[in-house]
Coordinates of C-alpha atoms and ligand atoms in Angstrom, one line a residue:
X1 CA 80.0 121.3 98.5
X2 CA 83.1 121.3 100.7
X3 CA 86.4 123.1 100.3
X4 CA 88.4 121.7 102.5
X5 CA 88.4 118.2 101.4
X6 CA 90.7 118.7 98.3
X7 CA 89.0 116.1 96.3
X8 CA 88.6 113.5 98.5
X9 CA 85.3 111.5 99.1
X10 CA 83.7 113.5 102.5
X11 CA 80.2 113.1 101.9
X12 CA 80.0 109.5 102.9
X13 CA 82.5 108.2 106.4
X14 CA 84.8 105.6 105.4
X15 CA 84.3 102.1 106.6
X16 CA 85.4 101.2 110.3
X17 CA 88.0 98.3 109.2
X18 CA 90.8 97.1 111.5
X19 CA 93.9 96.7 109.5
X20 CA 95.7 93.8 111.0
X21 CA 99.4 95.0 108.7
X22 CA 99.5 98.1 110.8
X23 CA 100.2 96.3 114.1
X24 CA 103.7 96.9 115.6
X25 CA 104.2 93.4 116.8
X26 CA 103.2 92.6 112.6
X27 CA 106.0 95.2 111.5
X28 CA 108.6 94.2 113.7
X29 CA 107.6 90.5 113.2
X30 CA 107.8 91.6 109.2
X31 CA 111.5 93.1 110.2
X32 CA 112.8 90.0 112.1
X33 CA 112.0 86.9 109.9
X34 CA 113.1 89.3 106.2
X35 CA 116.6 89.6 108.6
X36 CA 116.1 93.3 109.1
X37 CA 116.6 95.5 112.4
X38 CA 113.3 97.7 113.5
X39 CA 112.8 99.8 116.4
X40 CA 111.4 98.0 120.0
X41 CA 108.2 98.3 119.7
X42 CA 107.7 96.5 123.1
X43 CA 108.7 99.4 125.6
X44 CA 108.3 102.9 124.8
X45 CA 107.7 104.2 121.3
X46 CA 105.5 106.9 118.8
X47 CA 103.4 106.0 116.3
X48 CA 101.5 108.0 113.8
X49 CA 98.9 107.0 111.0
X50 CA 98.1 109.6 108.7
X51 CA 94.7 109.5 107.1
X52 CA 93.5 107.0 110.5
X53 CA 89.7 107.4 109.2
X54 CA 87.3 106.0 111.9
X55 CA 90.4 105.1 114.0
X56 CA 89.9 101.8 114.4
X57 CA 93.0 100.3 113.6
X58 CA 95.1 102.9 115.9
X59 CA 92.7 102.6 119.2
X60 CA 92.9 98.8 118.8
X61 CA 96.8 99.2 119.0
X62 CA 96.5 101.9 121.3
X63 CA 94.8 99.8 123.9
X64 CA 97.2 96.3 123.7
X65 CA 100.5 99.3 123.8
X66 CA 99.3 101.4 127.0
X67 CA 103.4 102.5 127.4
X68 CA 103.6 103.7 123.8
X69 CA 101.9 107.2 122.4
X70 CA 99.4 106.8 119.5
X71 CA 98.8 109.9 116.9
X72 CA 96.2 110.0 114.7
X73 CA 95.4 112.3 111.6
X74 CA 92.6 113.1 109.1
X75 CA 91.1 115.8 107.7
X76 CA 87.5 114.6 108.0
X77 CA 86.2 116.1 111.6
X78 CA 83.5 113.4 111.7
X79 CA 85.6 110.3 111.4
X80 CA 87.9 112.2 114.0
X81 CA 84.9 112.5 116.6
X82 CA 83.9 108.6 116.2
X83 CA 87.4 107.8 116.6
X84 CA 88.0 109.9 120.1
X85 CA 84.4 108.2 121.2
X86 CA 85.6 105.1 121.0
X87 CA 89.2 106.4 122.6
X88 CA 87.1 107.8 125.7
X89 CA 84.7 105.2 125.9
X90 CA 87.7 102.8 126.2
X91 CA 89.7 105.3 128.7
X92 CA 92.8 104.9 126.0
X93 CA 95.1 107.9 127.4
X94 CA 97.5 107.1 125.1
X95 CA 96.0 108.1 121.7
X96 CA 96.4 111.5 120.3
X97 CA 93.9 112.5 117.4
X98 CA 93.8 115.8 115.0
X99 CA 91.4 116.8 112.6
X100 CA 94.4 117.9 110.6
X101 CA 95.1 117.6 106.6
X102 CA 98.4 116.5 105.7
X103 CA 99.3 120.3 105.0
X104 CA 98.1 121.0 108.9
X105 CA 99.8 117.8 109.3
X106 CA 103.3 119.4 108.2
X107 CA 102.7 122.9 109.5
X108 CA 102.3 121.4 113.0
X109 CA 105.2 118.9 112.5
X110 CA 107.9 120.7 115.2
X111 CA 105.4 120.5 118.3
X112 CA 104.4 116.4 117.6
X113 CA 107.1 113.4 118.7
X114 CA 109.6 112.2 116.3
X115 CA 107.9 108.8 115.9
X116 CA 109.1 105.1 115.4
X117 CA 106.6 104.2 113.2
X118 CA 104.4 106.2 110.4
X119 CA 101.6 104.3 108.9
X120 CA 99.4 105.6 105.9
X121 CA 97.3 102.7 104.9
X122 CA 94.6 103.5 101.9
X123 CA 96.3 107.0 101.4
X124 CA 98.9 107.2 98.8
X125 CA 96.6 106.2 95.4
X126 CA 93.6 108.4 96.8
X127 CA 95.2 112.1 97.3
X128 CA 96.8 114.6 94.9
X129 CA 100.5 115.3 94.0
X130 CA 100.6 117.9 96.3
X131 CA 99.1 115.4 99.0
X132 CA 101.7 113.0 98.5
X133 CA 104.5 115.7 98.1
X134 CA 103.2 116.6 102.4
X135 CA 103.0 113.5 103.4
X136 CA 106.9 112.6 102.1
X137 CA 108.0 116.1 103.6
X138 CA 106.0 114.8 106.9
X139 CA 107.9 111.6 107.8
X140 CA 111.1 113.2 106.6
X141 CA 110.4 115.8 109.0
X142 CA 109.0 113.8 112.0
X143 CA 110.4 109.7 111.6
X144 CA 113.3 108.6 113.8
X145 CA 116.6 107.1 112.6
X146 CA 115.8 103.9 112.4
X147 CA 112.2 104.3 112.1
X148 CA 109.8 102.5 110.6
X149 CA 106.8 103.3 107.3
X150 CA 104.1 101.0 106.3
X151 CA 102.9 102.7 103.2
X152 CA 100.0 100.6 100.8
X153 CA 98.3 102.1 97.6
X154 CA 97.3 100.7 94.3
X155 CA 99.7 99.2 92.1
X156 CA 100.5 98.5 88.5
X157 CA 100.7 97.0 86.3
X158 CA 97.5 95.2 88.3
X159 CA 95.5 98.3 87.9
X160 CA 96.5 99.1 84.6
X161 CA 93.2 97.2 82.6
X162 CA 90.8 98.5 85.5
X163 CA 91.8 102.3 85.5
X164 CA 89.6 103.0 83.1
X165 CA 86.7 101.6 84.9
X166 CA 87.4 103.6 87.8
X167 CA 87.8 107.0 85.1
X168 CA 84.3 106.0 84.2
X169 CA 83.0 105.7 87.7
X170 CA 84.1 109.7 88.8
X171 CA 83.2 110.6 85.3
X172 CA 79.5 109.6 85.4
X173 CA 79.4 110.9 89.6
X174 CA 80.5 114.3 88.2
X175 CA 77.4 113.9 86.0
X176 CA 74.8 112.6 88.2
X177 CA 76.2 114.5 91.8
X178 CA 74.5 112.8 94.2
X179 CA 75.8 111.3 97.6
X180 CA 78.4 109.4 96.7
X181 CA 77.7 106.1 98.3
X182 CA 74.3 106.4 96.9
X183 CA 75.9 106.9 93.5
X184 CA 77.6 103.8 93.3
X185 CA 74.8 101.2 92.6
X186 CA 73.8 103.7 89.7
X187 CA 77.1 103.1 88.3
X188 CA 77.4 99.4 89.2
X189 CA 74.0 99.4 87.1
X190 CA 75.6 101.1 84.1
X191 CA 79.1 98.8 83.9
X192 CA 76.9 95.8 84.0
X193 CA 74.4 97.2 81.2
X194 CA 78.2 98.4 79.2
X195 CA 79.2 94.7 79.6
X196 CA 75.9 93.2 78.7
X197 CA 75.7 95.0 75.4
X198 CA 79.8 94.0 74.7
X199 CA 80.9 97.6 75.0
X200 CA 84.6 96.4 73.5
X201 CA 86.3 98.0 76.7
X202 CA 84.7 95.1 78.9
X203 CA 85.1 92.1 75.9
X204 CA 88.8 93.2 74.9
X205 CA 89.7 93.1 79.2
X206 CA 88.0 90.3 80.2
X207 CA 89.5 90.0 83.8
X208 CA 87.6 93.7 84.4
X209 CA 84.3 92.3 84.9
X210 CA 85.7 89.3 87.4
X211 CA 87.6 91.7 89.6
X212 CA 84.8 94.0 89.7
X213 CA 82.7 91.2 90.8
X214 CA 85.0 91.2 94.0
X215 CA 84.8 94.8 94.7
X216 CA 81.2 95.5 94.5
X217 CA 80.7 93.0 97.0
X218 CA 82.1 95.9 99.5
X219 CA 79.7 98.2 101.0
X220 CA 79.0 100.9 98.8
X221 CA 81.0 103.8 101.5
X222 CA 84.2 102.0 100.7
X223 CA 83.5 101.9 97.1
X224 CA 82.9 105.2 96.7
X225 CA 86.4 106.3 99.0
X226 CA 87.9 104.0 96.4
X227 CA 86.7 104.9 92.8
X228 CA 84.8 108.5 93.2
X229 CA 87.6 110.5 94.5
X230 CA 89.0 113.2 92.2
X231 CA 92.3 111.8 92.5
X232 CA 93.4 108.6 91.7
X233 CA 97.0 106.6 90.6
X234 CA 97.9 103.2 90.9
X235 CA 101.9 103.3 90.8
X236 CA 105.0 101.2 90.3
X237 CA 107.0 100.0 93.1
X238 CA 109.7 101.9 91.6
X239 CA 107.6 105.2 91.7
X240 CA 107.6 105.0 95.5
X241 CA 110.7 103.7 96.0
X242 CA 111.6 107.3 94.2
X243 CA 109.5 109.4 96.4
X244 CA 110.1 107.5 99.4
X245 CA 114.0 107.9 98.6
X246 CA 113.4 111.9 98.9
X247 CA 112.8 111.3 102.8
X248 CA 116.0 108.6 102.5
X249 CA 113.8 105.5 103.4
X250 CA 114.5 102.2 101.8
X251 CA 113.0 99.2 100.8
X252 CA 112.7 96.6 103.8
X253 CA 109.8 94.2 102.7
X254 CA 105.7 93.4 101.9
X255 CA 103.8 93.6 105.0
X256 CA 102.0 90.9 102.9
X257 CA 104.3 88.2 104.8
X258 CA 103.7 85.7 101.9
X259 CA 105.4 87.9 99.3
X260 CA 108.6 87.5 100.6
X261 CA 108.8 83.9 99.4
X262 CA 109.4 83.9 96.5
X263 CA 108.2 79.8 96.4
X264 CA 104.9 80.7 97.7
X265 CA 104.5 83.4 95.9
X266 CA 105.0 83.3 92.4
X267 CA 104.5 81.4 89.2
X268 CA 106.7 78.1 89.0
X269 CA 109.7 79.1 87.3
X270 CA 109.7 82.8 87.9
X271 CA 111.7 82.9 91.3
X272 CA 114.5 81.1 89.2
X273 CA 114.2 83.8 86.6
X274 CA 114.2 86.5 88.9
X275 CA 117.8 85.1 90.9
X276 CA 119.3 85.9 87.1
X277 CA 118.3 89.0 86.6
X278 CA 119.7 92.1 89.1
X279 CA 119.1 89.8 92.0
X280 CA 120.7 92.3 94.1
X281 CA 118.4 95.0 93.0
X282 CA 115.6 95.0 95.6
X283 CA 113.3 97.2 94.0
X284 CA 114.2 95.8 90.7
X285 CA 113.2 92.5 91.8
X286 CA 109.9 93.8 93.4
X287 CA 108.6 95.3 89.9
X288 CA 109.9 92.2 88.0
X289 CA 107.4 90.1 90.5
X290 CA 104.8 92.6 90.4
X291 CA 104.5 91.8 86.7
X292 CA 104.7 88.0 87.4
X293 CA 101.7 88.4 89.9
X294 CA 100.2 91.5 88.0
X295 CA 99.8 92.8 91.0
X296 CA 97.1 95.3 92.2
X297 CA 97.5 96.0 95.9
X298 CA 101.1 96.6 97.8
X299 CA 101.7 97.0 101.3
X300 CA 105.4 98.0 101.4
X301 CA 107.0 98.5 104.6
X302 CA 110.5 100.9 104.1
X303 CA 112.8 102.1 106.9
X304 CA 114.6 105.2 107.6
X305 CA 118.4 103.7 108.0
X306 CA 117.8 100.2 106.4
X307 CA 120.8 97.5 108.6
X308 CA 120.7 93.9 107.8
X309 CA 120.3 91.9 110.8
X310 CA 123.5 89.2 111.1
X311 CA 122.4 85.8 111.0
X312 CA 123.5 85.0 114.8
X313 CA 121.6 88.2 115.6
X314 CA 118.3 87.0 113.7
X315 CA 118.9 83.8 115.1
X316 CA 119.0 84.8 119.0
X317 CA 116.1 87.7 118.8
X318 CA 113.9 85.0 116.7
X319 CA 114.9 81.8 119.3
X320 CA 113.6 83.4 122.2
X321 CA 110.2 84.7 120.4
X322 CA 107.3 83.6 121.7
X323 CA 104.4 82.2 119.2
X324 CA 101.0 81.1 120.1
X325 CA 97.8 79.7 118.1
X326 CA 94.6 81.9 117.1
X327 CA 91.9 79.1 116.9
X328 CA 92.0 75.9 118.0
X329 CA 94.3 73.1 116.1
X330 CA 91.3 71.6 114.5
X331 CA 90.6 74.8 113.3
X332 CA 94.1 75.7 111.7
X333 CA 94.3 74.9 107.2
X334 CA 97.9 74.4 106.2
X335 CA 97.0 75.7 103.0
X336 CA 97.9 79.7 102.5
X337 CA 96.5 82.2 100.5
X338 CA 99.0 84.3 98.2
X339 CA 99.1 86.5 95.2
X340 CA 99.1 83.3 92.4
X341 CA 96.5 81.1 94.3
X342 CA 96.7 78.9 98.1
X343 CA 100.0 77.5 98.3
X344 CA 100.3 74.4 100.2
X345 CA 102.2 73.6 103.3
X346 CA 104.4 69.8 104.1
X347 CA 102.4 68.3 107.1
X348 CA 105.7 66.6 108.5
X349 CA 106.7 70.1 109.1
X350 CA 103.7 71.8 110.0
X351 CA 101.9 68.9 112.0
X352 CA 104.2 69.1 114.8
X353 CA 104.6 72.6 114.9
X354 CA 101.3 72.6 115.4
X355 CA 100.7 70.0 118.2
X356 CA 103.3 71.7 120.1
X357 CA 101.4 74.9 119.8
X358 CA 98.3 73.0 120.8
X359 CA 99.6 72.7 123.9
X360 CA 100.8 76.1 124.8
X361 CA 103.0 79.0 123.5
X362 CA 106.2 78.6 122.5
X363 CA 109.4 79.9 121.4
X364 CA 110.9 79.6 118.2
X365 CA 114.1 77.6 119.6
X366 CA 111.1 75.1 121.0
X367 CA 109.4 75.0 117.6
X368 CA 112.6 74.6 115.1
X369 CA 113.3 71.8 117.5
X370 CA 109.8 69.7 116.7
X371 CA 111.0 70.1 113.2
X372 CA 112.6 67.0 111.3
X373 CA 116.1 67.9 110.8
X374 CA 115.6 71.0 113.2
X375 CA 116.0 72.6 110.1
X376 CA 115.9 76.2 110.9
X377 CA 114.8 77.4 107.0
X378 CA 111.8 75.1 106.9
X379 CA 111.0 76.4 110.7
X380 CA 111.3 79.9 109.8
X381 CA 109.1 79.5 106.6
X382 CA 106.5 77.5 108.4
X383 CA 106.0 80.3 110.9
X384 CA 106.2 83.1 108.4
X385 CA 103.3 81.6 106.5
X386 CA 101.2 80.6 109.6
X387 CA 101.7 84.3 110.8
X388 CA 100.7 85.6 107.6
X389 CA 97.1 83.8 107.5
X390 CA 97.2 84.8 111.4
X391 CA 96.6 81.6 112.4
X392 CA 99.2 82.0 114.8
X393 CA 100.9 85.1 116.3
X394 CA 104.1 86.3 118.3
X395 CA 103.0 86.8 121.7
X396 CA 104.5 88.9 124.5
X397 CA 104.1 88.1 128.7
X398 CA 102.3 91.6 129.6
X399 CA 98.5 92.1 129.4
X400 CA 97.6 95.5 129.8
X401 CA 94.4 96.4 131.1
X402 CA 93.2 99.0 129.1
X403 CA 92.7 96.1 126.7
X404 CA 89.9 94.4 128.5
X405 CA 88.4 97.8 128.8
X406 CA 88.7 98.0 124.5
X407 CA 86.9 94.6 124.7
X408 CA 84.3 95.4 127.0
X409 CA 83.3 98.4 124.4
X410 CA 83.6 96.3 121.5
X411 CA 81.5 93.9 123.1
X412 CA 78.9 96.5 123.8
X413 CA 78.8 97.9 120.3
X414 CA 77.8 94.0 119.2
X415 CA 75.2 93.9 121.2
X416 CA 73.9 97.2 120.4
X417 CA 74.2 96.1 116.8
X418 CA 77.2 98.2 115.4
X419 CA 79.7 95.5 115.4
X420 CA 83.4 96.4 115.0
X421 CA 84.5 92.9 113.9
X422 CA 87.3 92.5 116.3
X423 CA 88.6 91.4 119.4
X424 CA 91.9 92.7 121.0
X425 CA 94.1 90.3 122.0
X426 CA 96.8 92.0 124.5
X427 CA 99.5 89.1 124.2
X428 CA 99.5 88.9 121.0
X429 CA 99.6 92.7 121.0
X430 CA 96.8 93.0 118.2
X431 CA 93.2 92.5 117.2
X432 CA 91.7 89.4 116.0
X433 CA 88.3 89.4 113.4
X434 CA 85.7 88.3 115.3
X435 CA 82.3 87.2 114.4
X436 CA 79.1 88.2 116.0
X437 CA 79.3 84.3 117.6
X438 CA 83.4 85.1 118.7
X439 CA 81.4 88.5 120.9
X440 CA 79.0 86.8 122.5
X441 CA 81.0 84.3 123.6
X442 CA 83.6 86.9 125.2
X443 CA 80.4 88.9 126.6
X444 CA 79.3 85.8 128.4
X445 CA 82.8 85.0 129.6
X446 CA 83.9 88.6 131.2
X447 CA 80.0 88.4 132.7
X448 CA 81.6 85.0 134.0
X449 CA 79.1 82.5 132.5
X450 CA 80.8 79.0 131.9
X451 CA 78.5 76.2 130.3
X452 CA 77.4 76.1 126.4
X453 CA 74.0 77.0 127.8
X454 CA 74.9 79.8 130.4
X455 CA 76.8 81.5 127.8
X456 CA 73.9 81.0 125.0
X457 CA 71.4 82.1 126.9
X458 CA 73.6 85.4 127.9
X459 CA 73.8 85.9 124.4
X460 CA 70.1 85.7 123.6
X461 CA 69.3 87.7 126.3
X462 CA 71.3 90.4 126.4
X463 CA 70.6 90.5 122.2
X464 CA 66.7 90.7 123.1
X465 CA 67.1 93.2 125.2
X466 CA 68.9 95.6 122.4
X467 CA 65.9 94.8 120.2
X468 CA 68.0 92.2 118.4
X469 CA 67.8 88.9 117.8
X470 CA 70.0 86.0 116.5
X471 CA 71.4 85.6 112.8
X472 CA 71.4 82.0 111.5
X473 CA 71.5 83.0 107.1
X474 CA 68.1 84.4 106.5
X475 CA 66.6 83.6 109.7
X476 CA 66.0 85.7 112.7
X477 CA 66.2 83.2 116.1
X478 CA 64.5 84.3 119.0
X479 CA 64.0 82.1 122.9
X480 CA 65.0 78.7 122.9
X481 CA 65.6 77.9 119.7
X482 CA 68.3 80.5 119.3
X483 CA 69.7 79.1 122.4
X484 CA 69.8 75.9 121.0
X485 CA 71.5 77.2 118.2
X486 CA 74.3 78.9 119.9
X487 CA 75.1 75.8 122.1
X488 CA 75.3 73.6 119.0
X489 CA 77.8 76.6 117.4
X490 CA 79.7 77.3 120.5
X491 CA 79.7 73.9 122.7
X492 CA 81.7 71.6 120.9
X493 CA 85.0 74.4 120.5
X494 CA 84.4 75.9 123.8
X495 CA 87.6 74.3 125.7
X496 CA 90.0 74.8 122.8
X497 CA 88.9 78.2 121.8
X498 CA 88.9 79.7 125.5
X499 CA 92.0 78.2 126.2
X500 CA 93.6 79.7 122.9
X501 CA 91.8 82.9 124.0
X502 CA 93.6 82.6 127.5
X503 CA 97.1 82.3 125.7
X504 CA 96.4 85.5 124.1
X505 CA 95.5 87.3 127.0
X506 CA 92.2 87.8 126.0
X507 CA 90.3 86.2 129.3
Ligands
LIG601 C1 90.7 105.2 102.2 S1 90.6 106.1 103.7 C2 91.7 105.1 104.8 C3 91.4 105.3 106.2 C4 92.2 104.4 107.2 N1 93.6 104.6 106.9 C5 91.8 103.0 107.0 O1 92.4 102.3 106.2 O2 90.7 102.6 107.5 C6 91.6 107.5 103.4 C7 91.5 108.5 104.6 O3 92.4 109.6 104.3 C8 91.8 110.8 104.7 N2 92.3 111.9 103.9 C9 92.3 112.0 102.5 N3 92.9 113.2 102.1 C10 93.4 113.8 103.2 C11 94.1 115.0 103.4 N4 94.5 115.7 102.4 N5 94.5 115.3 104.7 C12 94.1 114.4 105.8 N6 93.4 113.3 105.6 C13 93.0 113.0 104.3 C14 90.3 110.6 104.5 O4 89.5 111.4 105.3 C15 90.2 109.1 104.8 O5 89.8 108.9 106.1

């Protein structure tokens, strides 16, 4: 049994997710349309993620921000190693990694940059008092003036009806020890046999077995990081708010991009409510929507030295910031998915929007301009809420290299069946989710194949010669009929989605 891991889940790696929130471009994006200054995050800077797990997330970033300097921490040495293999396989000189806790963390806090931004994303729930008490004493120690926290964690009162289904879960572990992942479907077993027989805990909470529906789905390493640990508290806003206050950070607003509108984002009559009561009381007003949307999951992004952008200010940085599309136009739902269901979008305003990105990036003066009225609200809401389902993102003019050497790996890792989901895309300063399709199709461009059939048959080849074969549901495709497959998949999207791809730097 280990000693060092304080009570954390080390017997099982976590999952290798990229977290798209964490992206500077996203943050300062985040900053600019809630009217907020951040740090540039587009020449030099430090960033930090505490608890960076497989390091994912930080070596995507690392690669699309070759001037800036990357750190990442965590305690678990094996998640540390897999992280600086992907670093070196992608020659990213830029990232930093420690096999530190957050104790280490603090003890080595005088020899590391004072950074611009501090990220703990899945950290703050999972770890002890003590834990959280480091990593507040951290970024007090070590984030600039100015600087910059993305913090997420479980919140109430969301988690209040489910907390003691997660008590259950580490109770029954600590009863069966066994490796944790493998302990989960044991568990799952017992909840569902509990609910079967109408064990009152499942009848009198109804929503427990729905959401729990949701999570099982996840692969059993992530479940067990999330509900076997031996420490575990969903908090109020207001609790964090508190701590964070001890290392003089405020509020600045949810990385969840939706969340700030209050229209899109809340039951009908609550935003009028709210304006009422203490409208000037941020965090007040935060909790008070967390009850409308009993909400389980924040991403809260504070700042060290909170200034209100002026509105000419806002307006000049947001006029000349350059947007661009993520999938082609055919591809793009007005329809956007927030905490109280999909809130829909007004097609006068979003159409043109659209058919002017269609064409090409462009600025924000260029898009307020397609709008009727050239009403600057509407425009600013429109793009808030197309960044937020990532259909479209702000886009810089530099492509560093080191991102096509990211993609090159991450390609590689497809083929050799241990996908990482994503694609970087150095304009846009970010990763992309990409399906096993989306991988193929980049292999067989940087191999420089160009027809439906060229690239296909890259595909299948290159798949077949891992051992692999093609995915269609069930079925395993092998020879022509998987080419045939991935020309009728990739063929009719091919111009739009490689021109897209070429706005984002990617090819
Ligand atoms: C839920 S995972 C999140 C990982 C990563 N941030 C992500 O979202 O993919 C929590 C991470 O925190 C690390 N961790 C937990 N307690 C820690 C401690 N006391 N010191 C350093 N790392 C810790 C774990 O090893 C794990 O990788």
């Amino acid at each position: 049994m280990s000693t060092w891991n304080e009570g954390y889940t080390t017997d099982v790696q976590y999952t290798s997710f990229f977290h798209a929130e964490l992206a500077p471009s996203h943050l300062e994006f985040a900053s600019l349309a809630n009217g907020f200054h951040a740090p540039n995050l587009q020449g030099k800077f430090a960033y930090c993620e505490l608890g960076c797990g497989q390091g994912v997330t930080l070596n995507a970033l690392a690669a699309v921000h070759p001037q800036a300097n990357f750190w990442g921490l965590d305690f678990n040495p094996s998640q540390i190693v897999n992280a600086q293999r992907m670093a070196d396989a992608a020659g990213l000189e830029n990232v930093q990694l420690r096999d530190w806790s957050f104790a280490q963390a603090l003890e080595h806090a005088d020899e590391l940059p004072r950074f611009d931004v501090i990220v703990l994303h899945g950290i703050l729930s999972w770890v002890s008092d003590t834990n959280r008490q480091e990593l507040v004493s951290f970024i007090d120690r070590t984030l600039k003036p100015g600087g910059l926290v993305y913090a997420s964690y479980n919140a109430l009162p969301g988690w209040a009806v489910m907390a003691p289904l997660r008590h259950l879960a580490r109770q029954h572990y600590l009863r069966n020890p066994k490796r944790s992942d493998l302990h989960v479907p044991d568990f799952v077993k017992f909840a569902d046999v509990m609910n079967e027989v109408s064990a009152l805990y499942f009848k009198s909470n109804p929503s427990v077995m729905g959401r729990f529906e949701t999570m099982r789905k996840q692969p059993p390493a992530y479940l067990a990081h999330e509900f076997l640990n031996a420490n575990w508290r969903g908090f109020y806003v207001n609790e964090i708010a508190e701590q964070f206050g001890e290392a003089r950070l405020d509020y600045l607003a949810s990385a969840t991009l939706i969340e700030n509108i209050p229209a899109a984002s809340l039951p009908p009559g609550v935003a009028g409510l709210l304006q009422q009561h203490m409208p000037e009381d941020r965090i007040w007003q935060e909790l008070a929507k967390d009850y409308a949307n009993n909400k389980m999951f924040r991403r809260d992004l504070y700042c060290r030295g909170l200034n209100h952008l002026n509105a000419a200010d806002q307006g000049r940085a947001l006029a000349k910031t350059l947007f661009a599309l993520t999938a082609p136009r055919s591809a793009v739902k007005i329809a956007f998915q927030g905490p109280v269901g999909e809130a829909g979008g007004a097609p006068d305003v979003y159409n043109p929007i659209l058919d002017l990105l269609e064409k090409g990036a462009a600025t924000f003066a260029q898009i307020v301009a397609t709008v009727p009225g050239r009403d600057h609200a509407k425009a600013l809401q429109a793009v808030i809420l197309l960044v937020h389902s990532r259909q479209v993102l702000p886009i810089t003019n530099s492509v560093p290299e080191s991102a096509g050497a990211l993609n090159r790996f991450l390609v590689d890792a497809y083929f050799e069946g241990s996908s990482y989901h994503i694609i970087v895309a150095p304009r846009a300063r970010t990763a992309l989710n990409a399906a096993g399709n989306d991988l193929i199709l980049l292999g067989a461009l940087l191999a420089g194949k160009k027809t439906p059939k060229e690239i296909a048959s890259y595909g299948v080849e290159r798949l077949a010669s891992n051992g692999r074969a093609l995915r269609h549901g069930d079925k395993a495709l092998q020879g022509t009929a998987a080419v045939e497959h991935l020309v009728s998949q990739l063929g009719p999207e091919l111009e739009s989605r490689t021109a897209v791809w070429r706005d984002l730097g990617i090819i």
